[in-house]
Coordinates of C-alpha atoms in Angstrom, one line a residue:
Chain F
X1339 CA 37.1 -15.4 5.8
X1340 CA 33.7 -16.0 4.2
X1341 CA 32.3 -19.5 4.5
X1342 CA 29.5 -20.9 2.5
X1343 CA 26.8 -23.0 4.1
X1344 CA 24.4 -24.9 1.8
X1345 CA 20.8 -26.0 2.3
X1346 CA 19.0 -28.1 -0.2
X1347 CA 15.3 -27.5 0.4
X1348 CA 14.1 -30.7 -1.3
X1349 CA 16.6 -32.9 0.6
X1350 CA 17.1 -31.1 3.9
X1351 CA 13.7 -29.8 4.5
X1352 CA 10.8 -31.2 2.5
X1353 CA 10.1 -32.5 -1.0
X1354 CA 7.0 -30.5 -1.3
X1355 CA 7.3 -27.4 0.9
X1356 CA 4.0 -25.5 1.1
X1357 CA 2.1 -23.1 3.3
X1358 CA 3.1 -19.9 4.9
X1359 CA 2.9 -20.4 8.6
X1360 CA 3.8 -23.2 10.9
X1361 CA 0.1 -23.5 11.9
X1362 CA -0.7 -24.4 8.3
X1363 CA 1.5 -27.5 8.2
X1364 CA 4.9 -29.1 8.7
X1365 CA 6.7 -27.7 5.7
X1366 CA 5.9 -24.0 5.8
X1367 CA 7.9 -21.0 4.7
X1368 CA 8.0 -19.8 8.3
X1369 CA 9.5 -23.0 9.5
X1370 CA 12.1 -23.2 6.8
X1371 CA 13.1 -19.6 7.4
X1372 CA 13.4 -20.0 11.2
X1373 CA 15.0 -23.4 11.2
X1374 CA 17.4 -23.0 8.3
X1375 CA 17.9 -19.5 6.9
X1376 CA 18.0 -17.5 10.1
X1377 CA 20.5 -19.6 12.0
X1378 CA 22.8 -19.6 8.9
X1379 CA 22.5 -15.9 8.3
X1380 CA 23.2 -15.0 11.9
X1381 CA 26.8 -15.8 11.3
X1382 CA 27.9 -12.6 9.6
X1383 CA 30.8 -14.1 7.7
X1384 CA 28.6 -16.7 6.1
X1385 CA 27.1 -17.0 2.6
X1386 CA 24.0 -19.1 2.4
X1387 CA 23.6 -21.2 -0.7
X1388 CA 20.1 -22.4 -1.3
X1389 CA 19.6 -25.3 -3.7
X1390 CA 16.1 -25.2 -5.1
X1391 CA 15.8 -27.9 -7.7
X1392 CA 15.3 -31.0 -5.6
X1393 CA 11.8 -30.1 -4.4
X1394 CA 8.8 -31.2 -6.4
X1395 CA 7.8 -27.5 -6.7
X1396 CA 6.9 -24.5 -4.7
X1397 CA 3.8 -22.6 -3.8
X1398 CA 4.5 -18.9 -4.0
X1399 CA 3.2 -18.4 -0.5
X1400 CA 6.0 -20.6 0.8
X1401 CA 8.6 -18.7 -1.1
X1402 CA 7.2 -15.3 -0.1
X1403 CA 7.1 -16.2 3.6
X1404 CA 10.5 -17.9 3.7
X1405 CA 12.4 -15.1 1.9
X1406 CA 10.2 -12.1 2.1
X1407 CA 9.7 -12.9 5.8
X1408 CA 13.5 -12.5 6.3
X1409 CA 13.1 -8.8 5.6
X1410 CA 9.8 -8.4 7.5
X1411 CA 10.9 -10.2 10.7
X1412 CA 14.7 -9.8 10.8
X1413 CA 17.3 -7.2 10.0
X1414 CA 20.0 -8.9 8.0
X1415 CA 22.0 -6.5 5.9
X1416 CA 22.9 -7.1 2.2
X1417 CA 20.5 -10.0 1.9
X1418 CA 20.7 -10.2 -1.9
X1419 CA 24.4 -10.8 -1.8
X1420 CA 24.4 -13.2 1.2
X1421 CA 21.9 -15.6 -0.2
X1422 CA 22.9 -17.5 -3.3
X1423 CA 20.0 -19.1 -5.0
X1424 CA 20.8 -22.2 -7.1
X1425 CA 18.3 -23.4 -9.7
X1426 CA 18.2 -24.2 -13.4
X1427 CA 14.9 -22.4 -13.4
X1428 CA 15.8 -18.8 -14.0
X1429 CA 12.2 -17.6 -13.2
X1430 CA 12.4 -19.2 -9.7
X1431 CA 15.4 -17.1 -8.8
X1432 CA 13.7 -14.0 -10.2
X1433 CA 10.6 -14.8 -8.2
X1434 CA 12.4 -15.1 -4.9
X1435 CA 14.4 -11.9 -5.6
X1436 CA 11.2 -10.1 -6.3
X1437 CA 9.7 -11.1 -3.0
X1438 CA 12.8 -9.9 -1.1
X1439 CA 12.7 -6.6 -3.1
X1440 CA 9.0 -6.1 -2.5
X1441 CA 9.3 -6.8 1.2
X1442 CA 12.2 -4.3 1.4
X1443 CA 10.1 -1.6 -0.3
X1444 CA 7.1 -2.2 2.0
X1445 CA 9.4 -2.1 5.0
X1446 CA 10.9 1.2 3.9
X1447 CA 7.4 2.7 3.5
X1448 CA 6.7 1.6 7.0
Chain A
X1204 CA 48.2 -19.5 -64.2
X1205 CA 45.1 -17.5 -64.8
X1206 CA 43.1 -20.6 -65.4
X1207 CA 44.3 -22.0 -62.1
X1208 CA 43.3 -18.9 -60.3
X1209 CA 39.9 -18.9 -61.9
X1210 CA 39.4 -22.5 -60.9
X1211 CA 40.4 -21.7 -57.4
X1212 CA 37.9 -18.8 -57.1
X1213 CA 35.2 -20.9 -58.7
X1214 CA 35.8 -23.7 -56.1
X1215 CA 35.8 -21.2 -53.3
X1216 CA 32.5 -19.9 -54.4
X1217 CA 31.0 -23.3 -54.7
X1218 CA 32.2 -24.3 -51.2
X1219 CA 31.0 -21.1 -49.7
X1220 CA 27.6 -21.4 -51.4
X1221 CA 27.3 -25.0 -50.1
X1222 CA 28.2 -23.9 -46.6
X1223 CA 25.7 -21.0 -46.7
X1224 CA 22.9 -23.3 -48.0
X1225 CA 23.6 -25.8 -45.2
X1226 CA 23.7 -23.0 -42.6
X1227 CA 20.3 -21.6 -43.8
X1228 CA 18.8 -25.1 -43.8
X1229 CA 20.1 -25.7 -40.2
X1230 CA 18.6 -22.4 -39.0
X1231 CA 15.3 -23.3 -40.7
X1232 CA 15.3 -26.5 -38.7
X1233 CA 16.2 -24.8 -35.5
X1234 CA 13.4 -22.3 -36.1
X1235 CA 10.9 -25.1 -36.8
X1236 CA 11.9 -26.9 -33.6
X1237 CA 11.5 -23.8 -31.6
X1238 CA 8.1 -23.1 -33.0
X1239 CA 7.0 -26.6 -32.2
X1240 CA 8.5 -26.4 -28.7
X1241 CA 6.7 -23.2 -28.0
X1242 CA 3.4 -24.6 -29.3
X1243 CA 3.8 -27.5 -26.8
X1244 CA 4.4 -25.0 -24.1
X1245 CA 1.2 -23.1 -25.0
X1246 CA -0.7 -26.4 -24.8
X1247 CA 0.8 -27.2 -21.4
X1248 CA 0.0 -23.7 -20.2
X1249 CA -3.6 -24.1 -21.2
X1250 CA -3.9 -27.5 -19.4
X1251 CA -2.3 -26.0 -16.3
X1252 CA -4.7 -23.1 -16.3
X1253 CA -7.7 -25.5 -16.3
X1254 CA -6.1 -27.4 -13.4
X1255 CA -5.5 -24.2 -11.4
X1256 CA -9.0 -22.8 -12.0
X1257 CA -10.5 -26.2 -11.1
X1258 CA -8.3 -26.3 -7.9
X1259 CA -9.5 -22.8 -6.7
X1260 CA -13.2 -23.4 -7.6
X1261 CA -13.3 -26.7 -5.7
X1262 CA -12.6 -27.9 -2.2
X1263 CA -9.0 -28.2 -1.3
X1264 CA -7.2 -31.1 -2.9
X1265 CA -3.6 -31.9 -1.8
X1266 CA -2.7 -33.9 -4.9
X1267 CA -3.9 -31.1 -7.2
X1268 CA -1.9 -28.5 -5.2
X1269 CA 1.2 -30.8 -5.6
X1270 CA 0.5 -31.3 -9.3
X1271 CA 0.2 -27.6 -9.9
X1272 CA 3.5 -26.9 -8.2
X1273 CA 5.2 -29.8 -10.1
X1274 CA 3.9 -28.5 -13.5
X1275 CA 5.0 -24.9 -12.7
X1276 CA 8.4 -26.2 -12.0
X1277 CA 8.5 -28.1 -15.3
X1278 CA 7.3 -25.1 -17.2
X1279 CA 10.0 -22.9 -15.6
X1280 CA 12.7 -25.4 -16.5
X1281 CA 11.6 -25.7 -20.1
X1282 CA 11.4 -22.0 -20.6
X1283 CA 14.8 -21.6 -19.0
X1284 CA 16.2 -24.2 -21.4
X1285 CA 14.7 -22.3 -24.4
X1286 CA 16.1 -19.0 -23.1
X1287 CA 19.6 -20.5 -22.8
X1288 CA 19.4 -21.6 -26.4
X1289 CA 18.3 -18.0 -27.4
X1290 CA 14.9 -19.3 -28.5
X1291 CA 13.0 -17.2 -25.9
X1292 CA 13.8 -13.7 -24.7
X1293 CA 13.9 -13.2 -20.9
X1294 CA 10.4 -11.5 -20.9
X1295 CA 8.9 -14.9 -20.1
X1296 CA 10.3 -14.8 -16.5
X1297 CA 8.1 -11.9 -15.5
X1298 CA 5.1 -13.6 -17.0
X1299 CA 5.6 -16.9 -15.3
X1300 CA 6.2 -15.2 -12.0
X1301 CA 2.8 -13.5 -12.4
X1302 CA 1.2 -16.9 -13.3
X1303 CA 2.8 -18.6 -10.3
X1304 CA 1.8 -15.7 -7.9
X1305 CA -1.8 -15.6 -9.2
X1306 CA -2.1 -19.4 -8.8
X1307 CA -0.3 -20.2 -5.6
X1308 CA 0.3 -17.1 -3.5
X1309 CA -3.3 -17.0 -2.2
X1310 CA -5.8 -19.6 -1.4
X1311 CA -3.3 -22.4 -1.9
X1312 CA -3.0 -23.9 1.6
X1313 CA -5.6 -26.3 3.2
X1314 CA -6.0 -24.0 6.2
X1315 CA -6.9 -20.9 4.1
X1316 CA -8.4 -22.5 1.0
X1317 CA -11.9 -21.4 0.1
X1318 CA -13.9 -22.6 -2.8
X1319 CA -14.0 -19.6 -5.2
X1320 CA -16.7 -18.5 -7.6
X1321 CA -15.8 -18.3 -11.2
X1322 CA -16.2 -14.5 -11.2
X1323 CA -14.0 -14.0 -8.1
X1324 CA -11.0 -11.7 -8.1
X1325 CA -8.6 -14.6 -7.6
X1326 CA -10.0 -16.4 -10.7
X1327 CA -9.8 -13.1 -12.7
X1328 CA -6.2 -12.7 -11.7
X1329 CA -5.4 -16.2 -12.7
X1330 CA -7.1 -15.8 -16.1
X1331 CA -5.3 -12.5 -16.8
X1332 CA -1.9 -13.8 -15.9
X1333 CA -2.2 -17.0 -18.0
X1334 CA -3.5 -14.9 -20.9
X1335 CA -0.6 -12.6 -20.6
X1336 CA 1.8 -15.5 -20.8
X1337 CA 0.0 -17.0 -23.8
X1338 CA 0.2 -13.7 -25.6
X1339 CA 3.9 -13.5 -25.0
X1340 CA 4.5 -17.0 -26.3
X1341 CA 2.5 -16.1 -29.4
X1342 CA 4.8 -13.1 -29.9
X1343 CA 7.8 -15.3 -29.5
X1344 CA 6.6 -17.6 -32.2
X1345 CA 6.1 -14.7 -34.5
X1346 CA 9.5 -13.3 -33.7
X1347 CA 11.1 -16.7 -34.4
X1348 CA 9.1 -17.3 -37.6
X1349 CA 9.6 -13.9 -39.2
X1350 CA 13.1 -13.0 -37.9
X1351 CA 15.5 -13.2 -40.8
X1352 CA 19.2 -12.6 -40.9
X1353 CA 20.2 -10.5 -43.9
X1354 CA 21.9 -12.7 -46.5
X1355 CA 25.1 -10.7 -46.6
X1356 CA 25.4 -11.1 -42.8
X1357 CA 25.0 -14.9 -43.2
X1358 CA 27.9 -15.0 -45.6
X1359 CA 30.1 -12.8 -43.4
X1360 CA 29.3 -15.0 -40.4
X1361 CA 30.1 -18.2 -42.4
X1362 CA 33.4 -16.7 -43.6
X1363 CA 34.3 -15.7 -40.1
X1364 CA 33.6 -19.2 -39.0
X1365 CA 36.5 -20.5 -41.1
X1366 CA 38.9 -18.5 -38.9

């Protein structure tokens, strides 16, 4: 049975997530990925719902590292279907999906 | 009997005409509101561009970075709202992603931020992406202003609305 776990970036992580790497600050994409997304995705029967609208805003470097980094540093299958992005901003969802897609292309090229 | 029928047809035409005129007036209002909304968006975009360029050509400022992220979010939400009301086509999404990426993918963190020259590649990318979005918004205004539904189609749509 598929369960859904939810993370609200603005409430559960940081109101202004920024930066790529942990060395760059306390609210980086790398930290969010490793502390939230990876543990949730490790359970194979789990969908991960990511609520995006409670943060003040996002730097693209944060998003790219958090979501594109899932492809680069891990081997989760069917990522597009396992992560459900919730936002009223249609472009934010499109942006994150583009980072996942580009990371996959680059990984395939090797 | 014939007189009654003629009167009925006349009244139907009067009511239909009244509904069509109201419908056209409403559409004209919606169009005017959309044009005004998009004009505001263009103005916000221009201000945001100045802020982004200023951020990248100065020493790192946390509050500016935060303000840029906040305004990008507002812009995204407003455009999404317009798209849901069929006042913007979905082309804007690609443009705004390009704007966000050029502005905040590189040189956006304190640890990596370097003061850019005005002729640097980063600034050139920023200017190009904002210009692309501005051009798109202008095209959307033109589309909204000059798009006209054929009169017969309006009548058919109104009549269908009665059922």
